[in-house]
Short mmCIF file of C-alpha atoms in Angstrom, two decimals:
data_model
loop_
_atom_site.label_atom_id
_atom_site.label_comp_id
_atom_site.label_asym_id
_atom_site.label_seq_id
_atom_site.Cartn_x
_atom_site.Cartn_y
_atom_site.Cartn_z
CA UNK F 1 221.61 -31.92 29.71
CA UNK F 2 219.76 -34.09 32.50
CA UNK F 3 216.83 -36.68 30.31
CA UNK F 4 214.06 -35.51 31.99
CA UNK F 5 211.59 -38.43 32.33
CA UNK F 6 208.00 -37.88 29.73
CA UNK F 7 205.81 -37.35 32.77
CA UNK F 8 208.00 -34.38 35.04
CA UNK F 9 206.24 -31.25 33.33
CA UNK F 10 208.05 -29.43 36.75
CA UNK F 11 210.35 -26.63 36.66
CA UNK F 12 213.63 -28.33 37.78
CA UNK F 13 213.52 -25.81 41.44
CA UNK F 14 210.43 -28.55 42.30
CA UNK F 15 212.11 -31.52 41.74
CA UNK F 16 212.35 -32.79 45.25
CA UNK F 17 209.61 -31.47 46.27
CA UNK F 18 207.36 -34.34 46.51
CA UNK F 19 207.71 -37.99 46.41
CA UNK F 20 205.12 -37.70 43.61
CA UNK F 21 206.81 -35.40 41.69
CA UNK F 22 210.63 -36.98 42.28
CA UNK F 23 208.93 -40.11 40.50
CA UNK F 24 207.22 -38.57 38.09
CA UNK F 25 210.74 -36.52 36.97
CA UNK F 26 212.47 -39.94 37.78
CA UNK F 27 215.10 -38.42 40.42
CA UNK F 28 214.45 -40.07 43.57
CA UNK F 29 218.08 -40.90 43.85
CA UNK F 30 219.19 -37.30 43.41
CA UNK F 31 216.65 -35.87 46.22
CA UNK F 32 218.48 -37.06 49.79
CA UNK F 33 215.66 -35.29 51.52
CA UNK F 34 212.73 -36.64 50.53
CA UNK F 35 210.77 -38.16 53.15
CA UNK F 36 210.23 -41.49 53.32
CA UNK F 37 206.39 -43.07 53.19
CA UNK F 38 206.73 -43.70 56.84
CA UNK F 39 203.33 -46.26 56.97
CA UNK F 40 201.30 -48.24 54.59
CA UNK F 41 197.73 -46.65 53.91
CA UNK F 42 194.95 -48.54 55.46
CA UNK F 43 193.21 -50.52 52.78
CA UNK F 44 189.26 -50.16 52.68
CA UNK F 45 187.05 -51.99 50.18
CA UNK F 46 184.00 -51.22 50.17
CA UNK F 47 181.20 -53.85 48.56
CA UNK F 48 177.34 -52.28 47.63
CA UNK F 49 175.35 -52.07 45.16
CA UNK F 50 174.03 -48.18 43.72
CA UNK F 51 170.56 -47.96 45.00
CA UNK F 52 171.05 -49.66 47.95
CA UNK F 53 169.45 -47.01 50.86
CA UNK F 54 172.35 -48.29 53.62
CA UNK F 55 175.26 -47.77 51.12
CA UNK F 56 174.30 -45.17 49.41
CA UNK F 57 174.30 -43.09 53.52
CA UNK F 58 177.79 -45.14 54.04
CA UNK F 59 179.42 -43.62 51.01
CA UNK F 60 178.11 -40.24 50.82
CA UNK F 61 178.24 -39.86 54.60
CA UNK F 62 181.22 -41.75 56.17
CA UNK F 63 183.64 -42.51 53.31
CA UNK F 64 183.54 -39.27 51.14
CA UNK F 65 184.05 -37.30 53.41
CA UNK F 66 186.82 -39.14 55.68
CA UNK F 67 188.54 -38.93 52.41
CA UNK F 68 188.40 -35.83 52.01
CA UNK F 69 189.37 -35.18 55.55
CA UNK F 70 192.47 -37.01 55.60
CA UNK F 71 195.82 -36.87 52.92
CA UNK F 72 196.15 -39.47 50.15
CA UNK F 73 198.45 -41.92 51.45
CA UNK F 74 196.48 -43.02 54.91
CA UNK F 75 193.38 -44.28 53.20
CA UNK F 76 193.32 -46.31 50.15
CA UNK F 77 189.86 -46.93 48.42
CA UNK F 78 188.65 -49.36 46.83
CA UNK F 79 185.11 -49.48 45.59
CA UNK F 80 183.33 -52.61 44.33
CA UNK F 81 179.29 -52.05 43.08
CA UNK F 82 177.82 -55.41 43.03
CA UNK F 83 176.31 -56.27 45.97
CA UNK F 84 173.28 -58.75 46.32
CA UNK F 85 174.01 -59.00 42.49
CA UNK F 86 173.19 -62.99 40.89
CA UNK F 87 174.76 -63.59 37.88
CA UNK F 88 173.57 -66.25 34.76
CA UNK F 89 174.67 -67.71 31.86
CA UNK F 90 172.05 -67.13 29.53
CA UNK F 91 172.66 -69.30 26.04
CA UNK F 92 175.97 -68.39 25.96
CA UNK F 93 175.89 -64.74 27.58
CA UNK F 94 175.66 -62.84 30.70
CA UNK F 95 172.93 -61.55 32.64
CA UNK F 96 172.51 -60.20 35.31
CA UNK F 97 169.72 -59.51 38.80
CA UNK F 98 170.17 -56.48 41.08
CA UNK F 99 168.30 -56.67 44.18
CA UNK F 100 166.86 -53.17 43.34
CA UNK F 101 165.82 -53.82 39.72
CA UNK F 102 166.85 -53.39 36.48
CA UNK F 103 167.99 -49.87 37.20
CA UNK F 104 170.52 -50.72 39.90
CA UNK F 105 172.43 -52.58 37.80
CA UNK F 106 172.06 -49.86 35.24
CA UNK F 107 173.73 -47.94 38.48
CA UNK F 108 176.45 -50.47 38.74
CA UNK F 109 177.12 -50.89 35.53
CA UNK F 110 178.02 -46.83 34.99
CA UNK F 111 180.15 -46.97 37.54
CA UNK F 112 181.79 -49.74 36.97
CA UNK F 113 182.50 -48.23 33.48
CA UNK F 114 182.87 -44.38 34.96
CA UNK F 115 186.10 -45.85 36.81
CA UNK F 116 187.46 -48.46 34.21
CA UNK F 117 187.59 -44.59 31.79
CA UNK F 118 188.47 -42.96 34.31
CA UNK F 119 192.01 -44.92 36.42
CA UNK F 120 192.19 -42.26 38.84
CA UNK F 121 190.79 -42.34 42.04
CA UNK F 122 190.55 -38.78 42.73
CA UNK F 123 188.93 -38.59 39.17
CA UNK F 124 186.01 -40.83 39.95
CA UNK F 125 185.54 -40.97 43.79
CA UNK F 126 183.93 -37.32 43.59
CA UNK F 127 181.95 -38.31 40.36
CA UNK F 128 180.64 -41.27 42.40
CA UNK F 129 179.53 -39.16 45.44
CA UNK F 130 177.74 -37.22 43.06
CA UNK F 131 175.61 -39.96 41.53
CA UNK F 132 174.47 -41.35 44.67
CA UNK F 133 174.37 -38.74 46.96
CA UNK F 134 171.46 -36.93 44.19
CA UNK F 135 168.54 -37.89 43.64
CA UNK F 136 168.50 -40.04 40.87
CA UNK F 137 172.49 -42.67 40.43
CA UNK F 138 171.10 -43.48 36.35
CA UNK F 139 169.81 -39.94 35.71
CA UNK F 140 173.02 -37.47 36.47
CA UNK F 141 176.07 -39.45 35.03
CA UNK F 142 176.67 -35.66 32.58
CA UNK F 143 175.65 -33.17 35.59
CA UNK F 144 177.91 -34.89 38.05
CA UNK F 145 180.73 -35.33 35.26
CA UNK F 146 180.29 -31.43 34.06
CA UNK F 147 180.96 -30.74 37.65
CA UNK F 148 183.65 -33.26 38.84
CA UNK F 149 185.37 -34.71 36.05
CA UNK F 150 184.74 -32.03 32.89
CA UNK F 151 187.56 -33.88 31.24
CA UNK F 152 185.86 -37.36 31.16
CA UNK F 153 184.12 -38.16 27.99
CA UNK F 154 180.35 -39.15 28.79
CA UNK F 155 180.02 -40.93 25.58
CA UNK F 156 183.45 -43.32 26.39
CA UNK F 157 181.73 -44.23 29.67
CA UNK F 158 178.39 -45.31 27.30
CA UNK F 159 179.77 -47.02 25.12
CA UNK F 160 181.07 -48.97 27.68
CA UNK F 161 178.14 -49.81 29.19
CA UNK F 162 175.96 -50.41 26.35
CA UNK F 163 179.33 -53.20 25.35
CA UNK F 164 181.35 -56.14 25.94
CA UNK F 165 183.67 -53.73 28.84
CA UNK F 166 180.67 -53.20 30.87
CA UNK F 167 179.89 -56.80 30.79
CA UNK F 168 182.98 -57.96 31.59
CA UNK F 169 183.75 -55.53 34.30
CA UNK F 170 180.47 -56.59 36.22
CA UNK F 171 181.03 -60.36 35.56
CA UNK F 172 185.12 -58.97 37.84
CA UNK F 173 183.19 -57.45 40.66
CA UNK F 174 181.20 -60.60 40.98
CA UNK F 175 183.36 -62.96 40.82
CA UNK F 176 185.38 -60.32 43.76
CA UNK F 177 181.62 -60.50 45.81
CA UNK F 178 181.92 -64.07 45.49
CA UNK F 179 185.17 -64.48 47.13
CA UNK F 180 185.15 -62.51 49.84
CA UNK F 181 186.00 -64.72 52.82
CA UNK F 182 183.67 -64.74 55.00
CA UNK F 183 180.84 -63.81 52.33
CA UNK F 184 179.13 -61.03 52.60
CA UNK F 185 175.57 -61.42 54.23
CA UNK F 186 174.61 -57.73 53.41
CA UNK F 187 175.71 -54.68 51.96
CA UNK F 188 176.91 -51.99 52.83
CA UNK F 189 179.76 -54.19 53.64
CA UNK F 190 183.53 -53.21 54.34
CA UNK F 191 186.25 -54.87 54.75
CA UNK F 192 189.84 -53.25 56.39
CA UNK F 193 193.05 -54.42 55.21
CA UNK F 194 191.89 -57.32 53.58
CA UNK F 195 189.40 -58.05 56.61
CA UNK F 196 186.44 -58.48 57.78
CA UNK F 197 185.06 -58.70 61.34
CA UNK F 198 182.08 -57.37 62.72
CA UNK F 199 183.75 -55.50 65.26
CA UNK F 200 185.85 -53.26 62.09
CA UNK F 201 181.99 -52.80 60.31
CA UNK F 202 180.55 -51.91 63.43
CA UNK F 203 183.26 -48.77 64.12
CA UNK F 204 183.80 -47.86 60.13
CA UNK F 205 180.08 -47.24 60.30
CA UNK F 206 179.48 -45.49 63.22
CA UNK F 207 183.25 -43.16 62.69
CA UNK F 208 184.92 -43.98 59.55
CA UNK F 209 187.60 -41.54 60.40
CA UNK F 210 188.17 -42.71 63.98
CA UNK F 211 188.83 -45.54 62.83
CA UNK F 212 191.48 -45.28 60.11
CA UNK F 213 193.13 -42.61 62.64
CA UNK F 214 193.06 -45.42 64.68
CA UNK F 215 195.01 -48.57 62.52
CA UNK F 216 197.22 -45.75 60.90
CA UNK F 217 200.49 -46.41 61.88
CA UNK F 218 202.01 -43.08 60.69
CA UNK F 219 202.36 -39.78 61.78
CA UNK F 220 198.87 -39.03 62.35
CA UNK F 221 197.37 -35.59 60.99
CA UNK F 222 195.50 -32.48 62.18
CA UNK F 223 191.77 -34.36 61.07
CA UNK F 224 192.65 -37.29 63.39
CA UNK F 225 192.64 -34.37 66.71
CA UNK F 226 195.92 -34.02 67.41
CA UNK F 227 197.08 -32.93 70.39
CA UNK F 228 195.92 -29.11 70.35
CA UNK F 229 192.63 -28.42 71.75
CA UNK F 230 189.81 -27.54 69.30
CA UNK F 231 189.49 -23.95 69.94
CA UNK F 232 185.31 -24.04 70.49
CA UNK F 233 183.96 -20.93 68.76
CA UNK F 234 181.35 -18.67 71.25
CA UNK F 235 178.63 -17.84 69.99
CA UNK F 236 177.60 -15.32 66.91
CA UNK F 237 176.69 -11.86 68.90
CA UNK F 238 175.98 -9.14 67.22
#
């Protein structure tokens, strides 16, 4: 019979149903009808810090809702929690100071460790949305995991936060942030397809959905406001 790839847990009649399935089952060459990936995703990077009110507002109101509305292949998001933090070497150990105090450093570290443990964007982004939209970024991890990613182990995230891995992740985010060109002047700091301009930043903050729809080179989905005029519902009469 066919040697099926270890990542393939789909019945044979579904192997050509989508590119992801075909890749998992290693049968792409045998699926003539697969749609070619038409266009590169719009790449958005958000440089932020966990307790900055404007960062939280952008992530919760613009970024998360845009991500929910658009198909996965259209928007690729990178989150870099660090922002205006400062990294210092104190007698051989790295120490971080954050704009909104130690709690923000903890929030940044929790989110970095969550991303590290979850690996998959669609697993960790809803959890970060939950943390950033809630009453406390640092105290709601258990509750947010229960709702959005019950498969993740909060103990492993805690171990990362308290250990060398968390420090290494923060150091990496410090380097990514320091490497920005032009250097960031505030947060949230947004790059689109690797670029930052005042205009792109303003457009992203005003209507991220509109910006991504405008920049994407492939076939536009319904969420981009297709040619069909939306039906405006009349009032709710009795």
